[in-house]
Amino acid sequence: MRAFLAIIIAGSTAVIAALLVRSRRPHSVVAIEWLLIVAAVAAMAAEGATVLWTGAPHRVFAPLFGGLLIGAVAAWFSARKPPPPKKDKGAH
């Protein structure tokens, strides 16, 4: 049961982190739906592999931080910063 909960925690925190980072970098060609799917699946796959390799975590911090990191990285690299405001050429 702890292994299943660790995988769910990693996926849900990846979605939260992806939403937070995407709110800071909104311009992207990648749809937000695909970003959330990819972040959640990647975090759940990584945590699943970790659970298979080392067993279920004893505390919640490992899947929590892993999900946050994977979600933040996925959103950061899928988006761009907003462009700088245009300067008016007529105003001096």
CSV table of C-alpha atoms in Angstrom, one decimal:
chain,number,residue,atom,x,y,z
A,1,MET,CA,0.0,0.0,0.0
A,2,ARG,CA,2.9,2.4,0.8
A,3,ALA,CA,4.3,1.8,-2.7
A,4,PHE,CA,1.1,2.6,-4.4
A,5,LEU,CA,0.6,5.8,-2.3
A,6,ALA,CA,4.2,6.9,-3.1
A,7,ILE,CA,3.5,6.5,-6.8
A,8,ILE,CA,0.3,8.5,-6.5
A,9,ILE,CA,2.0,11.2,-4.4
A,10,ALA,CA,4.8,11.6,-7.0
A,11,GLY,CA,2.3,11.9,-9.9
A,12,SER,CA,0.1,14.5,-8.1
A,13,THR,CA,2.9,16.7,-7.0
A,14,ALA,CA,4.4,16.6,-10.5
A,15,VAL,CA,1.1,18.0,-11.8
A,16,ILE,CA,1.1,20.7,-9.1
A,17,ALA,CA,4.7,21.7,-9.8
A,18,ALA,CA,4.0,21.8,-13.6
A,19,LEU,CA,1.0,24.1,-13.1
A,20,LEU,CA,3.0,26.4,-10.8
A,21,VAL,CA,6.0,26.7,-13.2
A,22,ARG,CA,3.7,27.0,-16.3
A,23,SER,CA,1.9,29.9,-14.6
A,24,ARG,CA,5.3,31.7,-14.5
A,25,ARG,CA,6.3,30.8,-18.1
A,26,PRO,CA,3.0,30.8,-20.0
A,27,HIS,CA,4.1,30.9,-23.6
A,28,SER,CA,4.5,27.5,-25.2
A,29,VAL,CA,3.7,25.4,-28.2
A,30,VAL,CA,2.9,22.5,-25.9
A,31,ALA,CA,-0.7,22.3,-24.7
A,32,ILE,CA,-1.1,22.3,-20.9
A,33,GLU,CA,-3.0,19.0,-21.0
A,34,TRP,CA,0.0,17.2,-22.6
A,35,LEU,CA,2.4,18.8,-20.2
A,36,LEU,CA,0.3,17.6,-17.2
A,37,ILE,CA,0.0,14.1,-18.7
A,38,VAL,CA,3.7,13.8,-19.4
A,39,ALA,CA,4.8,15.2,-16.0
A,40,ALA,CA,2.4,12.8,-14.1
A,41,VAL,CA,3.4,9.7,-16.1
A,42,ALA,CA,7.1,10.5,-15.9
A,43,ALA,CA,7.0,11.0,-12.1
A,44,MET,CA,4.9,7.9,-11.6
A,45,ALA,CA,7.2,5.8,-13.8
A,46,ALA,CA,10.3,7.2,-12.0
A,47,GLU,CA,8.8,6.5,-8.6
A,48,GLY,CA,7.6,3.1,-9.7
A,49,ALA,CA,11.1,2.2,-10.8
A,50,THR,CA,12.5,3.4,-7.5
A,51,VAL,CA,9.9,1.4,-5.5
A,52,LEU,CA,10.9,-1.7,-7.5
A,53,TRP,CA,14.6,-1.1,-7.0
A,54,THR,CA,14.7,-0.1,-3.3
A,55,GLY,CA,11.2,-0.8,-1.9
A,56,ALA,CA,8.5,1.5,-0.6
A,57,PRO,CA,9.7,4.7,1.0
A,58,HIS,CA,9.3,5.0,4.8
A,59,ARG,CA,8.5,8.7,4.6
A,60,VAL,CA,6.6,10.8,2.2
A,61,PHE,CA,9.4,13.2,1.4
A,62,ALA,CA,11.1,11.2,-1.3
A,63,PRO,CA,8.1,10.9,-3.7
A,64,LEU,CA,7.0,14.4,-2.8
A,65,PHE,CA,10.3,16.0,-3.8
A,66,GLY,CA,10.8,13.7,-6.7
A,67,GLY,CA,7.4,14.6,-8.1
A,68,LEU,CA,8.0,18.3,-7.6
A,69,LEU,CA,11.3,18.2,-9.3
A,70,ILE,CA,10.1,16.2,-12.3
A,71,GLY,CA,7.0,18.4,-12.8
A,72,ALA,CA,9.0,21.6,-12.5
A,73,VAL,CA,11.6,20.5,-15.0
A,74,ALA,CA,9.0,19.3,-17.5
A,75,ALA,CA,7.2,22.6,-17.3
A,76,TRP,CA,10.4,24.7,-17.4
A,77,PHE,CA,11.7,23.2,-20.5
A,78,SER,CA,8.3,23.1,-22.4
A,79,ALA,CA,7.7,26.8,-22.1
A,80,ARG,CA,9.3,30.2,-22.7
A,81,LYS,CA,9.3,33.4,-20.8
A,82,PRO,CA,6.9,36.1,-21.9
A,83,PRO,CA,8.4,38.5,-24.4
A,84,PRO,CA,9.5,41.9,-23.1
A,85,PRO,CA,7.1,44.8,-23.5
A,86,LYS,CA,7.4,46.6,-26.9
A,87,LYS,CA,8.7,50.1,-26.7
A,88,ASP,CA,6.9,52.8,-28.6
A,89,LYS,CA,9.1,54.3,-31.3
A,90,GLY,CA,7.2,57.6,-31.3
A,91,ALA,CA,7.7,58.4,-27.6
A,92,HIS,CA,11.0,59.9,-26.5
